Coordinates of C-alpha atoms in Angstrom, one line a residue:
M199 CA 0.0 0.0 0.0
R200 CA 1.3 3.5 -0.9
K201 CA 0.6 6.3 1.5
M202 CA 1.6 9.9 1.0
S203 CA 1.4 13.0 3.3
A204 CA 0.6 16.5 2.5
D205 CA 1.4 18.3 -0.8
S206 CA 4.7 19.3 -2.3
S207 CA 4.6 22.7 -0.6
S208 CA 4.9 21.0 2.9
L209 CA 8.2 21.4 4.8
T210 CA 8.5 17.6 4.8
V211 CA 6.8 15.0 2.5
R212 CA 6.1 11.4 3.7
K213 CA 5.7 8.5 1.3
Q214 CA 5.3 4.9 2.4
Q215 CA 5.3 1.7 0.3
D216 CA 6.1 -1.9 1.0
G217 CA 7.3 -1.2 4.6
I218 CA 9.6 1.6 3.6
R219 CA 8.8 5.1 4.8
R220 CA 10.6 8.0 3.0
I221 CA 10.6 11.4 4.7
I222 CA 11.9 14.1 2.4
L223 CA 13.0 17.4 3.8
N224 CA 11.2 19.7 1.4
N225 CA 12.4 23.3 1.8
P226 CA 15.3 23.7 -0.6
R227 CA 14.8 27.4 -0.9
K228 CA 15.7 27.7 2.8
R229 CA 18.4 25.0 2.4
N230 CA 16.2 22.5 4.3
A231 CA 16.7 24.5 7.5
L232 CA 15.4 22.6 10.6
S233 CA 12.4 24.9 10.9
M234 CA 10.5 21.8 9.9
L235 CA 11.2 19.8 13.1
E236 CA 7.5 19.7 14.1
S237 CA 6.7 18.4 10.6
L238 CA 9.5 15.9 10.8
R239 CA 8.4 14.6 14.2
E240 CA 4.8 14.2 12.9
N241 CA 6.1 12.2 9.9
L242 CA 8.2 10.0 12.1
L243 CA 5.4 9.2 14.5
T244 CA 2.4 8.8 12.1
D245 CA 1.4 5.1 12.0
L246 CA 4.7 4.2 13.7
H247 CA 3.4 0.9 15.1
T248 CA 1.9 -0.5 11.9
P249 CA 3.3 -4.0 11.5
D250 CA 4.4 -3.4 7.9
L251 CA 6.8 -0.5 8.7
R252 CA 10.3 -1.9 8.5
V253 CA 12.6 1.2 7.9
I254 CA 12.5 5.0 7.7
I255 CA 14.7 6.8 5.2
I256 CA 15.3 10.6 5.6
S257 CA 16.5 12.4 2.4
A258 CA 16.1 15.9 1.1
R259 CA 15.2 17.9 -2.0
G260 CA 17.8 20.1 -3.5
P261 CA 21.6 20.3 -3.2
V262 CA 21.6 20.7 0.6
F263 CA 20.5 17.9 2.9
S264 CA 20.1 20.5 5.8
L265 CA 22.1 23.5 6.9
G266 CA 20.8 23.1 10.4
H267 CA 18.9 25.8 12.2
D268 CA 17.9 29.0 10.4
L269 CA 20.1 31.6 12.2
G270 CA 17.6 34.2 11.1
E271 CA 15.1 32.5 13.5
L272 CA 17.6 32.6 16.4
T273 CA 18.1 36.4 16.7
S274 CA 17.2 38.3 19.9
A275 CA 14.1 39.6 18.1
W276 CA 12.5 36.2 18.4
G277 CA 13.0 36.1 22.2
R278 CA 14.4 33.7 24.7
E279 CA 11.2 31.5 24.9
H280 CA 11.4 30.9 21.1
H281 CA 15.1 29.9 21.4
I282 CA 14.3 27.5 24.2
K283 CA 11.4 25.9 22.2
V284 CA 13.6 25.5 19.1
F285 CA 16.4 23.8 20.9
Q286 CA 14.1 21.7 23.0
T287 CA 12.2 20.5 19.9
C288 CA 15.5 19.7 18.2
S289 CA 16.7 17.7 21.2
E290 CA 13.3 15.8 21.3
V291 CA 13.4 15.0 17.6
M292 CA 17.0 13.8 17.7
T293 CA 16.3 11.6 20.7
L294 CA 13.1 10.3 19.1
I295 CA 15.0 9.2 16.0
Q296 CA 17.4 7.2 18.2
D297 CA 14.5 5.6 20.1
L298 CA 12.3 4.5 17.2
P299 CA 11.6 0.8 16.9
V300 CA 12.7 0.6 13.3
P301 CA 16.1 1.6 11.7
V302 CA 16.3 5.2 10.4
I303 CA 18.6 5.9 7.5
A304 CA 19.9 9.3 6.4
M305 CA 20.5 9.4 2.7
V306 CA 22.7 12.4 2.2
N307 CA 23.2 13.7 -1.3
G308 CA 24.5 17.1 -0.5
V309 CA 25.6 19.4 2.2
A310 CA 24.8 18.8 5.9
T311 CA 26.0 21.4 8.4
A312 CA 25.6 22.0 12.1
A313 CA 22.3 20.6 13.3
G314 CA 21.9 19.1 9.9
C315 CA 25.0 17.0 10.8
Q316 CA 23.3 16.2 14.1
L317 CA 20.3 14.9 12.2
V318 CA 22.5 12.6 10.2
A319 CA 24.4 11.5 13.3
S320 CA 21.2 10.7 15.1
C321 CA 20.1 8.2 12.5
D322 CA 21.1 4.6 12.7
I323 CA 22.8 4.5 9.3
A324 CA 24.2 7.4 7.2
V325 CA 24.5 6.8 3.5
P326 CA 26.5 9.6 1.8
T327 CA 27.3 10.1 -1.9
D328 CA 30.2 11.7 -3.7
K329 CA 28.2 15.0 -3.4
S330 CA 28.0 14.8 0.4
T331 CA 29.9 17.2 2.7
F332 CA 29.6 17.6 6.4
A333 CA 30.6 20.6 8.5
T334 CA 30.0 22.2 11.9
P335 CA 30.8 25.8 10.8
G336 CA 29.5 27.6 13.9
M337 CA 32.9 28.9 14.8
S338 CA 32.9 31.1 11.7
V339 CA 30.0 33.1 13.1
G340 CA 31.1 33.0 16.8
L341 CA 29.1 29.9 17.8
F342 CA 30.3 26.6 19.1
C343 CA 28.4 23.7 17.6
S344 CA 28.3 21.8 20.9
T345 CA 25.1 19.9 20.5
P346 CA 25.8 18.6 17.0
A347 CA 29.4 17.9 18.1
V348 CA 28.2 15.5 20.7
A349 CA 26.0 13.5 18.3
I350 CA 28.7 13.5 15.6
G351 CA 31.5 12.5 18.1
R352 CA 29.4 9.6 19.3
A353 CA 28.3 8.4 16.0
L354 CA 30.9 9.0 13.3
P355 CA 33.2 6.0 13.9
R356 CA 30.1 3.7 14.1
K357 CA 28.6 5.2 10.9
K358 CA 31.9 4.9 9.1
E359 CA 32.3 1.3 10.0
C360 CA 28.7 0.6 9.1
V361 CA 29.0 2.2 5.6
W362 CA 32.2 0.3 5.0
T363 CA 30.5 -3.0 6.0
I364 CA 27.4 -2.4 4.0
T365 CA 28.9 -1.1 0.8
S366 CA 32.4 -2.5 0.8
S367 CA 33.5 0.8 -0.8
H368 CA 36.6 2.8 -0.5
Q369 CA 36.5 6.2 1.1
K370 CA 38.6 9.3 1.0
Q371 CA 38.2 11.3 4.2
S372 CA 39.5 14.5 5.7
C373 CA 38.5 14.8 9.4
G374 CA 39.0 17.9 11.5
T375 CA 37.7 19.7 14.5
C376 CA 34.6 21.7 14.8
G377 CA 34.6 24.4 12.1
Q378 CA 36.4 22.2 9.6
T379 CA 34.7 20.0 7.0
L380 CA 34.4 16.3 6.9
T381 CA 34.2 15.2 3.3
V382 CA 33.1 11.7 2.5
M383 CA 33.3 10.6 -1.1
M384 CA 32.1 7.1 -2.0
D385 CA 30.4 5.0 -4.6
V386 CA 27.1 3.8 -3.1
C387 CA 26.1 0.4 -4.5

């Protein structure tokens, strides 16, 4: 059975067929900023306990998987309560992804930065392509990407090993500290 959520103007689009749920981050104009966290949560939780759901795949429209939070929504004009809500929602969604009863795969075919990297690191499996780049560039604007850095630091070795095991492909990597870019180039089978 094929199920689909919302229309193409939604911040996320959910499609499900044959036990595979695909959630597509659908705001390429805003570089798939994580303003869509409520929509993502809804798509993760909808019909979660149906017996035919076997896997969830998160991907994105456009050349950017996710740039993370929209910094324009985190200015002082929005107020402290808004900032608390944004970061609380982000934390809840990342934890939810880790606690789901089915595997969650991030299919990354583009740039993932800051909390976008955190989203990838929170998934069970990350599948990059030769177009994938990862960065935590907060230092360049005076921020330290502490929350994404925790998820990335905990997950990267496990994800690297998993991708090597699953695809048997060769990788070229350049790893650095926060503010530098991790580039993964591989051929996905």
